[in-house]
C-alpha cells in the first residue's frame, strides 16, 4: 500500500449522533480527499484539502465538515448522522507535479451504517 | 458543471469474451482521463490518458482516448473471472485539484 489508512473500517451508529472518520497518510502528499460511494452514483466528492488548514467543499458537502491540522491527517465529521449518510467512505491522496495531477491513491474505505 | 458518464452500468459476460467499456465526458479545460479497477475495496489505478489516439496497453487491457468526440474506451480481451470488478472512469481538469468520477461499470465474468 502507498501509506494511506482509514479508521474505523466499519461503523454502525445511531441517527443524530456525531461520527468522525480518520484518514492518515505517510506519503507527505499535499492533497487529501473524502469521497462517498453509493450504488448508481460512483464516487462523489465531499470535501478536499490542499494543505494544513486549507480545505474546500465538494459536490455533496452538506452535513459534513472536515479538518486538517497536520499534513498526515484528514478528518471527516458527520455532526449529526442521518440514514442518508449510510455509505462507503473513501479517502484519497494525490500529488501534483507542476499543474499535472497524476491520479489518486485510495484508502481501503470505511463502511458506515446509520440506523 | 463537469460531467462523466459511463456505459453500460452493468455487464455480464462469459469467460473468454471481449468487452468494451465506455466513458464520455463534458468538462471545462480537460487535462486527463483515468481508469480505475475496484474489486472488494479501494480502486486501483489502471491507465491515465492525455493524448488522443494513443493506445495504452497492459496485458489484456487497453484503453484509448478521443478528445474530439470526448470519450474513452477500455477494452478487455480474453476475459477471466478475476476481471470481475467495478471499472471507474475519472477526469481531471486544468487548474482543479480533484477528479470527477463516472458512475462506474459493474463487470461480471461468469465461468
mmCIF file of C-alpha atoms in Angstrom:
data_model
loop_
_atom_site.group_PDB
_atom_site.id
_atom_site.type_symbol
_atom_site.label_atom_id
_atom_site.label_comp_id
_atom_site.label_asym_id
_atom_site.label_seq_id
_atom_site.Cartn_x
_atom_site.Cartn_y
_atom_site.Cartn_z
ATOM 1 C CA UNK A 1 0.000 0.000 0.000
ATOM 2 C CA UNK A 2 1.024 3.612 -0.585
ATOM 3 C CA UNK A 3 0.823 4.569 3.087
ATOM 4 C CA UNK A 4 -2.777 5.606 3.462
ATOM 5 C CA UNK A 5 -5.010 4.151 6.151
ATOM 6 C CA UNK A 6 -8.591 4.808 7.171
ATOM 7 C CA UNK A 7 -10.219 4.195 10.516
ATOM 8 C CA UNK A 8 -12.512 2.725 11.521
ATOM 9 C CA UNK A 9 -13.077 0.162 8.766
ATOM 10 C CA UNK A 10 -16.689 -0.410 9.793
ATOM 11 C CA UNK A 11 -19.044 1.577 11.991
ATOM 12 C CA UNK A 12 -22.687 1.381 12.928
ATOM 13 C CA UNK A 13 -24.116 4.453 14.579
ATOM 14 C CA UNK A 14 -27.484 5.836 15.535
ATOM 15 C CA UNK A 15 -29.283 8.679 13.845
ATOM 16 C CA UNK A 16 -28.385 12.029 15.391
ATOM 17 C CA UNK A 17 -25.037 11.026 16.820
ATOM 18 C CA UNK A 18 -21.746 12.623 15.749
ATOM 19 C CA UNK A 19 -19.266 10.482 13.851
ATOM 20 C CA UNK A 20 -15.642 11.146 12.907
ATOM 21 C CA UNK A 21 -13.732 9.198 10.287
ATOM 22 C CA UNK A 22 -9.972 9.413 10.115
ATOM 23 C CA UNK A 23 -7.596 9.289 7.179
ATOM 24 C CA UNK A 24 -3.868 9.022 7.824
ATOM 25 C CA UNK A 25 -1.085 9.162 5.227
ATOM 26 C CA UNK A 26 2.635 8.641 5.438
ATOM 27 C CA UNK A 27 3.410 9.964 1.939
ATOM 28 C CA UNK A 28 3.567 13.678 2.816
ATOM 29 C CA UNK A 29 1.172 14.410 -0.059
ATOM 30 C CA UNK A 30 -0.346 17.854 -0.107
ATOM 31 C CA UNK A 31 -3.798 16.872 -1.373
ATOM 32 C CA UNK A 32 -6.285 14.745 0.507
ATOM 33 C CA UNK A 33 -9.885 13.959 -0.375
ATOM 34 C CA UNK A 34 -13.013 12.411 1.069
ATOM 35 C CA UNK A 35 -15.431 10.683 -1.292
ATOM 36 C CA UNK A 36 -18.550 8.664 -0.700
ATOM 37 C CA UNK A 37 -19.584 5.765 -2.876
ATOM 38 C CA UNK A 38 -23.193 4.739 -3.373
ATOM 39 C CA UNK A 39 -24.741 2.364 -5.928
ATOM 40 C CA UNK A 40 -25.514 4.154 -9.178
ATOM 41 C CA UNK A 41 -23.553 7.267 -8.209
ATOM 42 C CA UNK A 42 -19.937 6.256 -8.441
ATOM 43 C CA UNK A 43 -17.601 8.298 -6.271
ATOM 44 C CA UNK A 44 -18.792 11.737 -5.210
ATOM 45 C CA UNK A 45 -16.514 14.312 -3.628
ATOM 46 C CA UNK A 46 -17.442 15.508 -0.140
ATOM 47 C CA UNK A 47 -14.519 17.742 0.820
ATOM 48 C CA UNK A 48 -10.882 18.018 -0.037
ATOM 49 C CA UNK A 49 -7.764 19.646 1.372
ATOM 50 C CA UNK A 50 -4.829 21.262 -0.362
ATOM 51 C CA UNK A 51 -2.742 21.833 2.751
ATOM 52 C CA UNK A 52 -2.831 22.171 6.513
ATOM 53 C CA UNK A 53 -5.945 24.135 7.452
ATOM 54 C CA UNK A 54 -6.806 24.597 3.754
ATOM 55 C CA UNK A 55 -9.997 22.825 2.745
ATOM 56 C CA UNK A 56 -12.776 23.221 0.207
ATOM 57 C CA UNK A 57 -16.201 21.758 -0.428
ATOM 58 C CA UNK A 58 -17.075 19.124 -2.972
ATOM 59 C CA UNK A 59 -20.371 18.356 -4.642
ATOM 60 C CA UNK A 60 -22.041 16.638 -1.646
ATOM 61 C CA UNK A 61 -20.690 18.552 1.345
ATOM 62 C CA UNK A 62 -23.963 19.255 3.191
ATOM 63 C CA UNK A 63 -23.977 17.603 6.624
ATOM 64 C CA UNK A 64 -20.211 17.062 6.633
ATOM 65 C CA UNK A 65 -17.255 19.011 7.972
ATOM 66 C CA UNK A 66 -13.522 18.346 7.759
ATOM 67 C CA UNK A 67 -10.345 19.349 9.496
ATOM 68 C CA UNK A 68 -6.667 19.077 8.683
ATOM 69 C CA UNK A 69 -4.388 20.199 11.481
ATOM 70 C CA UNK A 70 -1.425 18.105 10.297
ATOM 71 C CA UNK A 71 -0.258 17.109 6.828
ATOM 72 C CA UNK A 72 -0.767 13.442 7.575
ATOM 73 C CA UNK A 73 -4.305 13.503 8.986
ATOM 74 C CA UNK A 74 -7.616 14.453 7.380
ATOM 75 C CA UNK A 75 -10.745 14.047 9.487
ATOM 76 C CA UNK A 76 -14.320 13.826 8.215
ATOM 77 C CA UNK A 77 -17.075 14.598 10.725
ATOM 78 C CA UNK A 78 -20.774 13.957 10.453
ATOM 79 C CA UNK A 79 -22.135 16.370 13.056
ATOM 80 C CA UNK A 80 -25.485 14.604 13.341
ATOM 81 C CA UNK A 81 -25.636 11.412 11.344
ATOM 82 C CA UNK A 82 -28.675 10.669 9.155
ATOM 83 C CA UNK A 83 -29.705 7.496 7.374
ATOM 84 C CA UNK A 84 -28.901 9.145 4.016
ATOM 85 C CA UNK A 85 -25.272 9.199 5.097
ATOM 86 C CA UNK A 86 -25.096 5.417 5.161
ATOM 87 C CA UNK A 87 -22.400 4.788 2.591
ATOM 88 C CA UNK A 88 -18.857 3.657 1.951
ATOM 89 C CA UNK A 89 -16.391 6.481 2.507
ATOM 90 C CA UNK A 90 -13.049 6.601 0.736
ATOM 91 C CA UNK A 91 -10.111 8.809 1.488
ATOM 92 C CA UNK A 92 -7.597 9.525 -1.258
ATOM 93 C CA UNK A 93 -4.275 11.275 -1.558
ATOM 94 C CA UNK A 94 -2.697 12.939 -4.532
ATOM 95 C CA UNK A 95 0.291 14.937 -5.562
ATOM 96 C CA UNK A 96 0.792 17.387 -8.346
ATOM 97 C CA UNK A 97 3.898 17.961 -10.389
ATOM 98 C CA UNK A 98 3.552 21.469 -11.701
ATOM 99 C CA UNK A 99 -0.098 21.587 -12.649
ATOM 100 C CA UNK A 100 -0.391 17.901 -13.502
ATOM 101 C CA UNK A 101 -2.334 15.554 -11.271
ATOM 102 C CA UNK A 102 -1.072 12.013 -11.522
ATOM 103 C CA UNK A 103 -4.212 10.493 -10.058
ATOM 104 C CA UNK A 104 -5.190 9.264 -6.652
ATOM 105 C CA UNK A 105 -4.185 6.572 -4.235
ATOM 106 C CA UNK A 106 -7.154 5.386 -2.222
ATOM 107 C CA UNK A 107 -7.567 4.089 1.298
ATOM 108 C CA UNK A 108 -9.435 0.847 1.901
ATOM 109 C CA UNK A 109 -12.689 2.569 2.775
ATOM 110 C CA UNK A 110 -14.954 2.914 5.795
ATOM 111 C CA UNK A 111 -18.375 1.313 5.682
ATOM 112 C CA UNK A 112 -20.722 3.480 7.747
ATOM 113 C CA UNK A 113 -24.250 2.427 8.618
ATOM 114 C CA UNK A 114 -26.609 4.887 10.279
ATOM 115 C CA UNK A 115 -29.599 3.187 11.932
ATOM 116 C CA UNK B 1 -20.968 21.515 -14.352
ATOM 117 C CA UNK B 2 -18.384 18.849 -15.197
ATOM 118 C CA UNK B 3 -19.911 15.504 -16.031
ATOM 119 C CA UNK B 4 -18.598 11.982 -16.669
ATOM 120 C CA UNK B 5 -20.936 9.235 -17.902
ATOM 121 C CA UNK B 6 -20.096 5.551 -18.155
ATOM 122 C CA UNK B 7 -21.909 2.844 -20.060
ATOM 123 C CA UNK B 8 -23.099 0.249 -19.638
ATOM 124 C CA UNK B 9 -23.717 0.453 -15.897
ATOM 125 C CA UNK B 10 -23.676 -3.313 -15.648
ATOM 126 C CA UNK B 11 -22.387 -6.065 -17.923
ATOM 127 C CA UNK B 12 -22.377 -9.849 -17.584
ATOM 128 C CA UNK B 13 -20.317 -11.960 -19.993
ATOM 129 C CA UNK B 14 -18.734 -15.388 -20.187
ATOM 130 C CA UNK B 15 -15.107 -16.095 -19.576
ATOM 131 C CA UNK B 16 -13.099 -15.648 -22.764
ATOM 132 C CA UNK B 17 -15.330 -12.923 -24.183
ATOM 133 C CA UNK B 18 -14.041 -9.475 -25.135
ATOM 134 C CA UNK B 19 -15.672 -6.456 -23.524
ATOM 135 C CA UNK B 20 -15.663 -2.751 -24.246
ATOM 136 C CA UNK B 21 -16.486 -0.222 -21.565
ATOM 137 C CA UNK B 22 -17.348 3.351 -22.441
ATOM 138 C CA UNK B 23 -16.710 6.685 -20.790
ATOM 139 C CA UNK B 24 -17.881 10.035 -22.142
ATOM 140 C CA UNK B 25 -17.248 13.400 -20.586
ATOM 141 C CA UNK B 26 -18.286 17.018 -20.676
ATOM 142 C CA UNK B 27 -15.797 19.125 -18.764
ATOM 143 C CA UNK B 28 -14.203 22.522 -18.959
ATOM 144 C CA UNK B 29 -10.475 22.524 -19.715
ATOM 145 C CA UNK B 30 -9.824 18.798 -19.915
ATOM 146 C CA UNK B 31 -6.433 17.616 -18.688
ATOM 147 C CA UNK B 32 -6.505 13.823 -18.408
ATOM 148 C CA UNK B 33 -8.759 10.780 -18.157
ATOM 149 C CA UNK B 34 -8.071 7.946 -15.751
ATOM 150 C CA UNK B 35 -9.372 4.396 -15.421
ATOM 151 C CA UNK B 36 -9.534 2.521 -12.129
ATOM 152 C CA UNK B 37 -10.471 -1.039 -11.217
ATOM 153 C CA UNK B 38 -12.328 -1.635 -7.971
ATOM 154 C CA UNK B 39 -12.696 -5.135 -6.600
ATOM 155 C CA UNK B 40 -13.716 -5.515 -2.991
ATOM 156 C CA UNK B 41 -12.028 -2.486 -1.522
ATOM 157 C CA UNK B 42 -10.116 0.511 -2.813
ATOM 158 C CA UNK B 43 -9.974 1.450 -6.501
ATOM 159 C CA UNK B 44 -6.625 0.739 -8.081
ATOM 160 C CA UNK B 45 -5.111 2.693 -10.939
ATOM 161 C CA UNK B 46 -5.135 1.232 -14.462
ATOM 162 C CA UNK B 47 -4.402 3.950 -17.014
ATOM 163 C CA UNK B 48 -4.044 7.672 -17.452
ATOM 164 C CA UNK B 49 -4.719 9.118 -20.905
ATOM 165 C CA UNK B 50 -3.898 12.615 -22.013
ATOM 166 C CA UNK B 51 -3.485 12.439 -25.792
ATOM 167 C CA UNK B 52 -5.965 11.395 -28.448
ATOM 168 C CA UNK B 53 -5.398 8.242 -30.440
ATOM 169 C CA UNK B 54 -2.548 6.815 -28.388
ATOM 170 C CA UNK B 55 -3.428 3.397 -27.000
ATOM 171 C CA UNK B 56 -2.320 2.468 -23.520
ATOM 172 C CA UNK B 57 -1.936 -1.268 -23.001
ATOM 173 C CA UNK B 58 -1.335 -3.533 -20.064
ATOM 174 C CA UNK B 59 -1.657 -7.235 -20.730
ATOM 175 C CA UNK B 60 -5.214 -7.961 -21.857
ATOM 176 C CA UNK B 61 -6.399 -4.440 -21.023
ATOM 177 C CA UNK B 62 -6.128 -1.484 -23.341
ATOM 178 C CA UNK B 63 -7.588 1.990 -23.484
ATOM 179 C CA UNK B 64 -7.757 4.863 -25.918
ATOM 180 C CA UNK B 65 -8.947 8.461 -25.761
ATOM 181 C CA UNK B 66 -10.777 10.534 -28.373
ATOM 182 C CA UNK B 67 -10.566 14.191 -27.376
ATOM 183 C CA UNK B 68 -12.565 15.339 -30.373
ATOM 184 C CA UNK B 69 -15.576 13.162 -29.572
ATOM 185 C CA UNK B 70 -14.958 13.405 -25.798
ATOM 186 C CA UNK B 71 -14.863 9.747 -24.895
ATOM 187 C CA UNK B 72 -12.634 6.878 -23.941
ATOM 188 C CA UNK B 73 -12.993 3.109 -24.161
ATOM 189 C CA UNK B 74 -11.492 0.379 -22.040
ATOM 190 C CA UNK B 75 -11.124 -2.985 -23.759
ATOM 191 C CA UNK B 76 -10.551 -6.283 -22.024
ATOM 192 C CA UNK B 77 -9.801 -9.294 -24.212
ATOM 193 C CA UNK B 78 -9.996 -12.972 -23.248
ATOM 194 C CA UNK B 79 -11.773 -12.077 -20.012
ATOM 195 C CA UNK B 80 -11.166 -14.070 -16.849
ATOM 196 C CA UNK B 81 -13.219 -14.345 -13.661
ATOM 197 C CA UNK B 82 -10.601 -12.188 -11.954
ATOM 198 C CA UNK B 83 -11.613 -9.311 -14.206
ATOM 199 C CA UNK B 84 -14.941 -9.104 -12.378
ATOM 200 C CA UNK B 85 -14.973 -5.677 -10.736
ATOM 201 C CA UNK B 86 -16.345 -2.174 -10.940
ATOM 202 C CA UNK B 87 -14.464 -0.103 -13.503
ATOM 203 C CA UNK B 88 -14.356 3.618 -12.794
ATOM 204 C CA UNK B 89 -13.578 6.411 -15.203
ATOM 205 C CA UNK B 90 -12.476 9.828 -13.931
ATOM 206 C CA UNK B 91 -11.459 13.113 -15.486
ATOM 207 C CA UNK B 92 -9.135 15.826 -14.253
ATOM 208 C CA UNK B 93 -9.280 19.401 -15.459
ATOM 209 C CA UNK B 94 -6.797 22.243 -15.710
ATOM 210 C CA UNK B 95 -6.498 24.185 -12.505
ATOM 211 C CA UNK B 96 -8.757 21.894 -10.462
ATOM 212 C CA UNK B 97 -7.091 19.659 -7.939
ATOM 213 C CA UNK B 98 -9.768 16.989 -7.959
ATOM 214 C CA UNK B 99 -11.113 14.185 -10.114
ATOM 215 C CA UNK B 100 -14.688 13.866 -11.339
ATOM 216 C CA UNK B 101 -15.849 10.257 -11.484
ATOM 217 C CA UNK B 102 -18.437 8.486 -13.557
ATOM 218 C CA UNK B 103 -20.977 6.087 -12.052
ATOM 219 C CA UNK B 104 -18.846 3.048 -12.746
ATOM 220 C CA UNK B 105 -19.482 -0.117 -14.780
ATOM 221 C CA UNK B 106 -20.019 -3.329 -12.828
ATOM 222 C CA UNK B 107 -18.484 -6.142 -14.888
ATOM 223 C CA UNK B 108 -19.251 -9.759 -14.041
ATOM 224 C CA UNK B 109 -17.390 -12.589 -15.751
ATOM 225 C CA UNK B 110 -19.102 -15.971 -15.483
ATOM 226 C CA UNK B 111 -17.058 -19.169 -15.862
#
